[in-house]
PDB file of C-alpha atoms in Angstrom:
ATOM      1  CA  UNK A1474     -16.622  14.339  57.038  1.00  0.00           C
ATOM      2  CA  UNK A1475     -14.548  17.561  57.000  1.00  0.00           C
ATOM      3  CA  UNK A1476     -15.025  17.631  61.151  1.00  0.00           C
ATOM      4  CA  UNK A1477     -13.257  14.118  61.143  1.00  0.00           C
ATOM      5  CA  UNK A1478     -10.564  15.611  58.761  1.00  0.00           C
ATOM      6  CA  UNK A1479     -10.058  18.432  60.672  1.00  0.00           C
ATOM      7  CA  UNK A1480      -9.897  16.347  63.944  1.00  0.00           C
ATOM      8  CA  UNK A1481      -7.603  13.990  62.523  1.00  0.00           C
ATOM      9  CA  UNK A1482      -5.476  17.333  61.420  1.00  0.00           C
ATOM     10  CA  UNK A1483      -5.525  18.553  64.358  1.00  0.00           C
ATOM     11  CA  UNK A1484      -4.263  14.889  66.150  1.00  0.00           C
ATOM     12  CA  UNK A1485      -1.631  14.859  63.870  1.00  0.00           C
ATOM     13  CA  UNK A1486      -0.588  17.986  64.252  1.00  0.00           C
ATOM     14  CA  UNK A1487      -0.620  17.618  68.186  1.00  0.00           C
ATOM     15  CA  UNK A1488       1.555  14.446  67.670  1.00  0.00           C
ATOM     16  CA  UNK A1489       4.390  16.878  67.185  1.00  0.00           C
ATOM     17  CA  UNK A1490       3.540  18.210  70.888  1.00  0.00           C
ATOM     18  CA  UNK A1491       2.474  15.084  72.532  1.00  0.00           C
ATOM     19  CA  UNK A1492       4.453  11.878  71.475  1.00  0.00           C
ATOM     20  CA  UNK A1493       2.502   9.707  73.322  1.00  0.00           C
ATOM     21  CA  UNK A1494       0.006   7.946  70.684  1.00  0.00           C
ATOM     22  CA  UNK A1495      -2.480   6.978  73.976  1.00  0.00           C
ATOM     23  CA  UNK A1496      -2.784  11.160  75.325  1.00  0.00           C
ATOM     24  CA  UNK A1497      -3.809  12.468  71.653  1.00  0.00           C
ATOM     25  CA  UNK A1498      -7.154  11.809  70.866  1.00  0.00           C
ATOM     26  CA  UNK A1499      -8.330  12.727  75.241  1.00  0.00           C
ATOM     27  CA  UNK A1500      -6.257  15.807  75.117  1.00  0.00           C
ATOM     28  CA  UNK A1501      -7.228  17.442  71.836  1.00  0.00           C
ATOM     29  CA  UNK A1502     -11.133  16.571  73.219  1.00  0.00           C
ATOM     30  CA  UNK A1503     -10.174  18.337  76.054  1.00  0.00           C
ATOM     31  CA  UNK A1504      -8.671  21.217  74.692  1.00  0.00           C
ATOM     32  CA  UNK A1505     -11.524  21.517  72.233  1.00  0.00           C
ATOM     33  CA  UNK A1506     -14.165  20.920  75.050  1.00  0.00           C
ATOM     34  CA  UNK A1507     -12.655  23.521  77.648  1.00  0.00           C
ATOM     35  CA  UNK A1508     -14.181  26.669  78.779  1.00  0.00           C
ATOM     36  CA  UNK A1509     -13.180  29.602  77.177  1.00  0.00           C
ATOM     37  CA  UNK A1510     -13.359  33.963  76.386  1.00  0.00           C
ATOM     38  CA  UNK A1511     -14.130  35.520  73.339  1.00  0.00           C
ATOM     39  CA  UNK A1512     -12.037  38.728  72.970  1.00  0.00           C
ATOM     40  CA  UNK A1513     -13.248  40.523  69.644  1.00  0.00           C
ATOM     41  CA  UNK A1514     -11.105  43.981  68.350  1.00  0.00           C
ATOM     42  CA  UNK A1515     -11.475  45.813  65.665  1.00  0.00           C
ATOM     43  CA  UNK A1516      -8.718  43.157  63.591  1.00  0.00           C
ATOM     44  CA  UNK A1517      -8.974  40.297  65.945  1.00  0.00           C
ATOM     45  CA  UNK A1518     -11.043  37.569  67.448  1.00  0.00           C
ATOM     46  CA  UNK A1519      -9.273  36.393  70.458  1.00  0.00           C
ATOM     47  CA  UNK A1520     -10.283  32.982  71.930  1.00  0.00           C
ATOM     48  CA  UNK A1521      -8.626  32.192  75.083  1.00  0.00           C
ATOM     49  CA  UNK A1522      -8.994  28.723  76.531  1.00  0.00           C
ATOM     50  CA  UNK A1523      -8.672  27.553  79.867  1.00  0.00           C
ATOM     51  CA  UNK A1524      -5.570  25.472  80.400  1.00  0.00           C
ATOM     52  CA  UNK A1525      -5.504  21.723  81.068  1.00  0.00           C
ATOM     53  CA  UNK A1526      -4.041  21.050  84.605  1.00  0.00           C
ATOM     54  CA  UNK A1527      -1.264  18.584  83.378  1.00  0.00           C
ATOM     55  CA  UNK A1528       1.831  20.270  82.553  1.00  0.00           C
ATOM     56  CA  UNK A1529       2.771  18.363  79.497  1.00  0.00           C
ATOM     57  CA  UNK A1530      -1.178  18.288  78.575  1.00  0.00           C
ATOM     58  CA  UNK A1531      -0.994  22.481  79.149  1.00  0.00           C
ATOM     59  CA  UNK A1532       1.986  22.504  77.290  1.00  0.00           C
ATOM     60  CA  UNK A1533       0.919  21.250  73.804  1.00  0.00           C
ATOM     61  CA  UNK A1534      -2.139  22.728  74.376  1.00  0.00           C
ATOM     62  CA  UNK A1535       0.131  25.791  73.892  1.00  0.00           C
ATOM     63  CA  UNK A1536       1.820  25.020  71.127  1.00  0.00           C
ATOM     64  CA  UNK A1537      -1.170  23.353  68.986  1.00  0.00           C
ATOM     65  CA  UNK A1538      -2.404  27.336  69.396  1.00  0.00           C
ATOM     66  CA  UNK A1539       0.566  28.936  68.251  1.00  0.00           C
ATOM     67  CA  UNK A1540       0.547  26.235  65.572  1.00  0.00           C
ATOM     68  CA  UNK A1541      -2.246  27.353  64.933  1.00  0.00           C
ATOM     69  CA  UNK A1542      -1.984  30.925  64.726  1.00  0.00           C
ATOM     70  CA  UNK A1543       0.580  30.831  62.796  1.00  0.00           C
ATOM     71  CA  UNK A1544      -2.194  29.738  59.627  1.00  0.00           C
ATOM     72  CA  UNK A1545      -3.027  33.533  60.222  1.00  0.00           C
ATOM     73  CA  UNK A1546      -6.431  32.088  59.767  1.00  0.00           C
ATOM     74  CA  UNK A1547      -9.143  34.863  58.767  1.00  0.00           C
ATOM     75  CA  UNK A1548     -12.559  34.763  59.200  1.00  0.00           C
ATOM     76  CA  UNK A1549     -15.305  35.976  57.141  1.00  0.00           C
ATOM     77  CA  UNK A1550     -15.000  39.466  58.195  1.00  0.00           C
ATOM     78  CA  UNK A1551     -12.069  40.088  57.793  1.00  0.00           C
ATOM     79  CA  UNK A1552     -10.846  39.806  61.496  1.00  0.00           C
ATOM     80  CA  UNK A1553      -7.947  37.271  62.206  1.00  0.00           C
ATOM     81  CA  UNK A1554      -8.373  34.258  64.635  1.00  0.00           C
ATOM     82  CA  UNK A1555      -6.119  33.754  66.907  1.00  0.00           C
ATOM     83  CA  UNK A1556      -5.982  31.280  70.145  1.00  0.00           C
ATOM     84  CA  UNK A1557      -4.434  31.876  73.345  1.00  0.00           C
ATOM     85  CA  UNK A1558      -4.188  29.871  76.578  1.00  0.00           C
ATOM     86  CA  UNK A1559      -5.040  31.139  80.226  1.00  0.00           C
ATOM     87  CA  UNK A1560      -7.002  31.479  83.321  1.00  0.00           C
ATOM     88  CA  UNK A1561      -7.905  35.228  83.466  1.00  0.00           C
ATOM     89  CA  UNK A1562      -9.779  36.520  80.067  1.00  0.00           C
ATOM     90  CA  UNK A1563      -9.149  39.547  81.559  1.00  0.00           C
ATOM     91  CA  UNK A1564      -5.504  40.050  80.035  1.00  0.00           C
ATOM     92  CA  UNK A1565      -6.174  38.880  77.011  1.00  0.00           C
ATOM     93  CA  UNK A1566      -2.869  39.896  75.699  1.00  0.00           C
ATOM     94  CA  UNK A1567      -4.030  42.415  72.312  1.00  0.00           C
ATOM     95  CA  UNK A1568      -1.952  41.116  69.293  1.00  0.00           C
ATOM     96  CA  UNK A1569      -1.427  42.940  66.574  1.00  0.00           C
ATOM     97  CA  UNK A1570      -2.401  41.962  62.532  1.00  0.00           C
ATOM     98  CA  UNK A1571       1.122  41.670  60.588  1.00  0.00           C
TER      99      UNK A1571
END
């Protein structure tokens, strides 16, 4: 039940992205399917995805992670979460806590 909240969330919130009722439900199971990195500092965990090869697809996956990380959503351990979008996990880009 709460996974079919948060997916619903989550379609909802991409809506604001990605008008198009038909590209929701594909592109938020693509963007929460896609390979990814794990980055983890001493404040952060860093998970950067790979981005989808459609423009407008790559686009709101963008914004549905600064959406987001904007919840300045902390896990257990007191590191924050935060989601990026790129092809090299190599420059991670290393964000600081507020």
């Amino acid at each position: 039940m709460i996974f079919c909240n948060s997916r619903k969330n989550l379609a909802r919130q991409l809506f604001n992205y990605l008008p198009d009722q038909r590209d929701l439900l594909p592109v938020l199971d693509a963007t929460t399917n896609s390979k990814g990195w794990i980055k983890s500092t001493r404040e952060l965990l860093i998970v950067r995805l790979e981005p989808l090869e459609t423009p407008r697809f790559k686009d709101a996956q963008i914004q549905l992670c600064r959406h987001l990380n904007n919840q300045k959503i902390y896990l257990p351990n007191g590191k924050l979460l935060q989601y990026d979008v790129g092809d090299n996990p190599y420059d991670v880009q290393n964000k600081k806590k507020n």
